[in-house]
């Protein structure tokens, strides 16, 4: 009779099967751990990407203004020349020749009293309009607005321009000539490039409008001075 030997074999097989089951269970646990670790890494990467995206979209404010939004005002402006000429000596004609020179003193200030950083503009372009017609464009170059001190800028527009005067605009031009005060609109295109902006490589652009009533002559041909004018962001 071989009963003891068969029993030993059965015991060995049972022990081996237990070991196989144990190894299988360990492999399943290891696979589950790797899967959990994999999803945890993906979750962390997604969170970091979301944080970076929101920092890019809404950058952390470091003593505002963070976007370089300085305050622009026109302290003084005057026309040294503004002549509208016509071959027929009448404003009822369609086209006229305009000879002009306008000088505009602009002040840029940091509107935040406790700001420790200045504002740097890659470029500022000034565009002057009269009667909704472009007179000229000039570059004010790179500009640095200090944190506490105002920065003075001067834009000069001069030249000869062919303008179109419609029937509805004749009375307005005649009124400008009679009062010696002309409606000049100045638009500033500013390109911000502050080093502490996380998305500075996008170089944000802003447009600022200044609606001016500019006298002919430094004190106005009719004795009228220029009134300080605040500009606004569009």
Tab-separated table of C-alpha atoms in Angstrom:
chain	number	residue	atom	x	y	z
A	1	UNK	CA	0.000	0.000	0.000
A	2	UNK	CA	1.310	3.475	-1.026
A	3	UNK	CA	-1.088	5.694	0.813
A	4	UNK	CA	1.543	7.775	2.640
A	5	UNK	CA	3.394	8.570	-0.595
A	6	UNK	CA	0.203	9.606	-2.384
A	7	UNK	CA	-0.691	11.755	0.575
A	8	UNK	CA	2.718	13.441	0.418
A	9	UNK	CA	2.264	14.113	-3.261
A	10	UNK	CA	-1.132	15.643	-2.587
A	11	UNK	CA	0.329	17.830	0.102
A	12	UNK	CA	3.101	18.989	-2.238
A	13	UNK	CA	0.636	19.837	-4.986
A	14	UNK	CA	-1.550	21.745	-2.581
A	15	UNK	CA	1.438	23.711	-1.330
A	16	UNK	CA	2.547	24.460	-4.888
A	17	UNK	CA	-0.948	25.580	-5.824
A	18	UNK	CA	-1.014	27.874	-2.825
A	19	UNK	CA	2.281	29.377	-3.942
A	20	UNK	CA	0.950	29.888	-7.471
A	21	UNK	CA	-2.177	31.533	-6.114
A	22	UNK	CA	-0.048	33.724	-3.843
A	23	UNK	CA	2.199	34.798	-6.723
A	24	UNK	CA	-0.825	35.465	-8.897
A	25	UNK	CA	-2.363	37.559	-6.151
A	26	UNK	CA	0.908	39.467	-5.702
A	27	UNK	CA	1.083	40.141	-9.448
A	28	UNK	CA	-2.489	41.405	-9.436
A	29	UNK	CA	-1.698	43.656	-6.483
A	30	UNK	CA	1.442	44.919	-8.238
A	31	UNK	CA	-0.536	45.583	-11.427
A	32	UNK	CA	-3.187	47.429	-9.439
A	33	UNK	CA	-0.510	49.505	-7.718
A	34	UNK	CA	1.088	50.402	-11.060
A	35	UNK	CA	-2.279	51.355	-12.522
A	36	UNK	CA	-3.061	53.508	-9.482
A	37	UNK	CA	0.381	55.120	-9.714
A	38	UNK	CA	-0.105	55.719	-13.439
A	39	UNK	CA	-3.456	57.443	-12.929
A	40	UNK	CA	-2.033	59.444	-10.012
A	41	UNK	CA	0.775	60.741	-12.251
A	42	UNK	CA	-1.741	61.651	-14.967
A	43	UNK	CA	-3.873	63.437	-12.360
A	44	UNK	CA	-0.871	65.421	-11.055
A	45	UNK	CA	0.214	66.390	-14.577
A	46	UNK	CA	-3.341	67.509	-15.402
A	47	UNK	CA	-3.499	69.647	-12.240
A	48	UNK	CA	-0.128	71.252	-13.018
A	49	UNK	CA	-1.201	71.958	-16.601
A	50	UNK	CA	-4.435	73.562	-15.384
A	51	UNK	CA	-2.528	75.735	-12.899
A	52	UNK	CA	-0.065	76.846	-15.582
A	53	UNK	CA	-2.925	77.564	-17.977
A	54	UNK	CA	-4.752	79.759	-15.473
A	55	UNK	CA	-1.514	81.522	-14.552
A	56	UNK	CA	-1.011	82.240	-18.248
A	57	UNK	CA	-4.604	83.356	-18.697
A	58	UNK	CA	-4.844	85.304	-15.430
A	59	UNK	CA	-1.268	85.989	-14.342
A	60	UNK	CA	-0.485	86.518	-10.697
A	61	UNK	CA	-0.617	90.197	-9.885
A	62	UNK	CA	2.721	91.546	-8.699
A	63	UNK	CA	1.929	94.978	-7.354
A	64	UNK	CA	-0.423	96.032	-10.109
A	65	UNK	CA	-0.722	97.175	-12.827
A	66	UNK	CA	0.318	93.756	-14.032
A	67	UNK	CA	-0.653	94.196	-17.656
A	68	UNK	CA	1.163	97.500	-18.031
A	69	UNK	CA	-2.007	99.563	-18.086
A	70	UNK	CA	-0.637	102.975	-17.285
A	71	UNK	CA	-2.906	106.010	-17.138
A	72	UNK	CA	-2.607	108.373	-20.104
A	73	UNK	CA	-3.646	112.033	-20.097
A	74	UNK	CA	-3.059	114.975	-22.412
A	75	UNK	CA	-1.626	117.854	-20.434
A	76	UNK	CA	-1.395	120.330	-23.297
A	77	UNK	CA	-1.970	120.498	-27.039
A	78	UNK	CA	-2.000	123.219	-29.658
A	79	UNK	CA	-2.000	123.767	-33.394
A	80	UNK	CA	0.755	125.880	-34.895
A	81	UNK	CA	-0.780	125.555	-38.346
A	82	UNK	CA	-4.166	124.453	-39.610
A	83	UNK	CA	-5.118	125.712	-43.057
A	84	UNK	CA	-7.849	124.227	-45.210
A	85	UNK	CA	-7.437	125.267	-48.826
A	86	UNK	CA	-9.632	124.781	-51.870
A	87	UNK	CA	-9.137	125.680	-55.520
A	88	UNK	CA	-12.599	127.195	-55.559
A	89	UNK	CA	-12.226	128.864	-52.158
A	90	UNK	CA	-15.375	127.167	-50.931
A	91	UNK	CA	-15.937	124.486	-48.273
A	92	UNK	CA	-18.767	123.025	-50.303
A	93	UNK	CA	-16.295	121.243	-52.574
A	94	UNK	CA	-15.599	117.582	-51.941
A	95	UNK	CA	-11.801	117.572	-51.588
A	96	UNK	CA	-9.545	120.069	-49.853
A	97	UNK	CA	-5.895	120.426	-49.005
A	98	UNK	CA	-5.090	120.598	-45.306
A	99	UNK	CA	-1.799	121.944	-44.008
A	100	UNK	CA	-1.354	121.218	-40.331
A	101	UNK	CA	0.982	120.910	-37.404
A	102	UNK	CA	-0.293	119.763	-34.038
A	103	UNK	CA	1.802	119.283	-30.910
A	104	UNK	CA	0.476	117.102	-28.108
A	105	UNK	CA	2.002	116.683	-24.649
A	106	UNK	CA	1.017	113.339	-23.158
A	107	UNK	CA	1.573	112.216	-19.580
A	108	UNK	CA	1.791	108.530	-18.635
A	109	UNK	CA	1.518	107.644	-14.957
A	110	UNK	CA	1.279	104.507	-12.874
A	111	UNK	CA	-2.211	104.690	-11.332
A	112	UNK	CA	-1.315	102.413	-8.420
A	113	UNK	CA	0.198	104.362	-5.551
A	114	UNK	CA	1.949	101.421	-3.882
A	115	UNK	CA	3.335	99.859	-7.052
A	116	UNK	CA	7.008	98.961	-6.802
A	117	UNK	CA	7.505	98.164	-10.469
A	118	UNK	CA	7.551	100.387	-13.503
A	119	UNK	CA	5.742	99.661	-16.742
A	120	UNK	CA	7.657	99.037	-19.938
A	121	UNK	CA	6.095	99.480	-23.360
A	122	UNK	CA	7.745	97.868	-26.332
A	123	UNK	CA	6.315	100.619	-28.516
A	124	UNK	CA	3.672	103.339	-28.515
A	125	UNK	CA	2.125	104.477	-31.790
A	126	UNK	CA	0.141	107.706	-31.890
A	127	UNK	CA	-2.487	108.300	-34.593
A	128	UNK	CA	-4.130	111.708	-35.062
A	129	UNK	CA	-7.548	112.168	-36.694
A	130	UNK	CA	-9.524	115.183	-37.760
A	131	UNK	CA	-13.081	114.822	-38.914
A	132	UNK	CA	-12.625	111.017	-38.793
A	133	UNK	CA	-9.778	111.266	-41.295
A	134	UNK	CA	-6.248	110.208	-40.467
A	135	UNK	CA	-3.810	113.092	-40.320
A	136	UNK	CA	-0.703	111.143	-39.498
A	137	UNK	CA	1.044	108.524	-37.415
A	138	UNK	CA	4.135	108.798	-35.276
A	139	UNK	CA	6.039	106.397	-33.039
A	140	UNK	CA	6.897	107.449	-29.513
A	141	UNK	CA	9.362	104.579	-29.269
A	142	UNK	CA	9.964	102.303	-26.288
A	143	UNK	CA	8.673	103.949	-23.127
A	144	UNK	CA	9.322	103.149	-19.479
A	145	UNK	CA	6.777	104.494	-17.009
A	146	UNK	CA	8.304	104.721	-13.554
A	147	UNK	CA	6.461	103.415	-10.522
A	148	UNK	CA	6.075	106.792	-8.825
A	149	UNK	CA	7.045	109.507	-11.322
A	150	UNK	CA	5.002	110.542	-14.391
A	151	UNK	CA	6.540	110.127	-17.822
A	152	UNK	CA	6.194	112.967	-20.337
A	153	UNK	CA	5.714	112.178	-24.027
A	154	UNK	CA	5.423	114.527	-26.985
A	155	UNK	CA	3.692	113.641	-30.240
A	156	UNK	CA	4.087	115.980	-33.217
A	157	UNK	CA	2.018	115.613	-36.361
A	158	UNK	CA	2.844	117.808	-39.326
A	159	UNK	CA	2.276	117.691	-43.063
A	160	UNK	CA	-0.072	118.308	-45.963
A	161	UNK	CA	-3.096	116.116	-46.413
A	162	UNK	CA	-5.862	115.770	-48.976
A	163	UNK	CA	-9.126	115.506	-47.045
A	164	UNK	CA	-12.705	114.891	-48.067
A	165	UNK	CA	-15.398	117.161	-46.642
A	166	UNK	CA	-18.999	116.075	-46.959
A	167	UNK	CA	-22.007	118.374	-46.959
A	168	UNK	CA	-22.867	117.438	-43.369
A	169	UNK	CA	-19.391	118.389	-42.146
A	170	UNK	CA	-19.167	121.887	-43.615
A	171	UNK	CA	-20.950	123.568	-40.694
A	172	UNK	CA	-18.747	121.776	-38.166
A	173	UNK	CA	-15.569	122.899	-39.916
A	174	UNK	CA	-16.827	126.463	-40.190
A	175	UNK	CA	-17.555	126.400	-36.459
A	176	UNK	CA	-14.022	125.160	-35.742
A	177	UNK	CA	-12.572	127.990	-37.808
A	178	UNK	CA	-14.736	130.626	-36.138
A	179	UNK	CA	-13.924	129.460	-32.596
A	180	UNK	CA	-10.289	128.619	-33.292
A	181	UNK	CA	-10.723	125.252	-31.558
A	182	UNK	CA	-10.488	122.027	-33.537
A	183	UNK	CA	-11.655	118.565	-32.602
A	184	UNK	CA	-8.623	116.298	-32.834
A	185	UNK	CA	-8.814	112.663	-31.838
A	186	UNK	CA	-5.622	110.864	-30.851
A	187	UNK	CA	-5.433	107.096	-30.579
A	188	UNK	CA	-2.506	105.406	-28.881
A	189	UNK	CA	-1.599	101.833	-29.707
A	190	UNK	CA	0.558	100.553	-26.855
A	191	UNK	CA	2.388	97.229	-26.799
A	192	UNK	CA	3.178	95.979	-23.306
A	193	UNK	CA	6.282	93.884	-22.656
A	194	UNK	CA	6.725	93.620	-18.903
A	195	UNK	CA	9.359	91.104	-17.855
A	196	UNK	CA	7.330	89.736	-14.926
A	197	UNK	CA	4.378	88.738	-17.093
A	198	UNK	CA	4.271	84.990	-17.558
A	199	UNK	CA	2.793	85.436	-21.028
A	200	UNK	CA	4.941	88.406	-22.024
A	201	UNK	CA	5.777	86.716	-25.328
A	202	UNK	CA	2.228	87.464	-26.478
A	203	UNK	CA	2.956	91.224	-26.196
A	204	UNK	CA	-0.551	92.443	-25.285
A	205	UNK	CA	-1.811	95.409	-27.330
A	206	UNK	CA	-4.053	98.141	-25.994
A	207	UNK	CA	-5.783	101.034	-27.707
A	208	UNK	CA	-6.294	104.314	-25.883
A	209	UNK	CA	-8.437	107.172	-27.168
A	210	UNK	CA	-8.046	110.875	-26.393
A	211	UNK	CA	-10.790	113.215	-27.630
A	212	UNK	CA	-9.224	116.672	-27.704
A	213	UNK	CA	-10.354	120.220	-28.310
A	214	UNK	CA	-7.163	121.782	-29.600
A	215	UNK	CA	-6.771	125.580	-29.939
A	216	UNK	CA	-4.930	127.215	-32.806
A	217	UNK	CA	-1.777	128.652	-31.256
A	218	UNK	CA	-0.293	127.969	-27.832
A	219	UNK	CA	-2.927	130.125	-26.126
A	220	UNK	CA	-5.523	129.816	-28.857
A	221	UNK	CA	-6.227	132.299	-31.617
A	222	UNK	CA	-9.350	133.358	-29.709
A	223	UNK	CA	-7.606	133.498	-26.340
A	224	UNK	CA	-8.755	129.988	-25.398
A	225	UNK	CA	-6.389	127.619	-23.605
A	226	UNK	CA	-6.319	123.856	-23.881
A	227	UNK	CA	-8.151	121.956	-21.170
A	228	UNK	CA	-6.488	118.982	-19.502
A	229	UNK	CA	-8.031	115.832	-21.012
A	230	UNK	CA	-8.105	112.288	-19.686
A	231	UNK	CA	-7.761	109.423	-22.135
A	232	UNK	CA	-9.514	106.080	-21.843
A	233	UNK	CA	-8.890	102.465	-22.805
A	234	UNK	CA	-11.135	101.132	-25.542
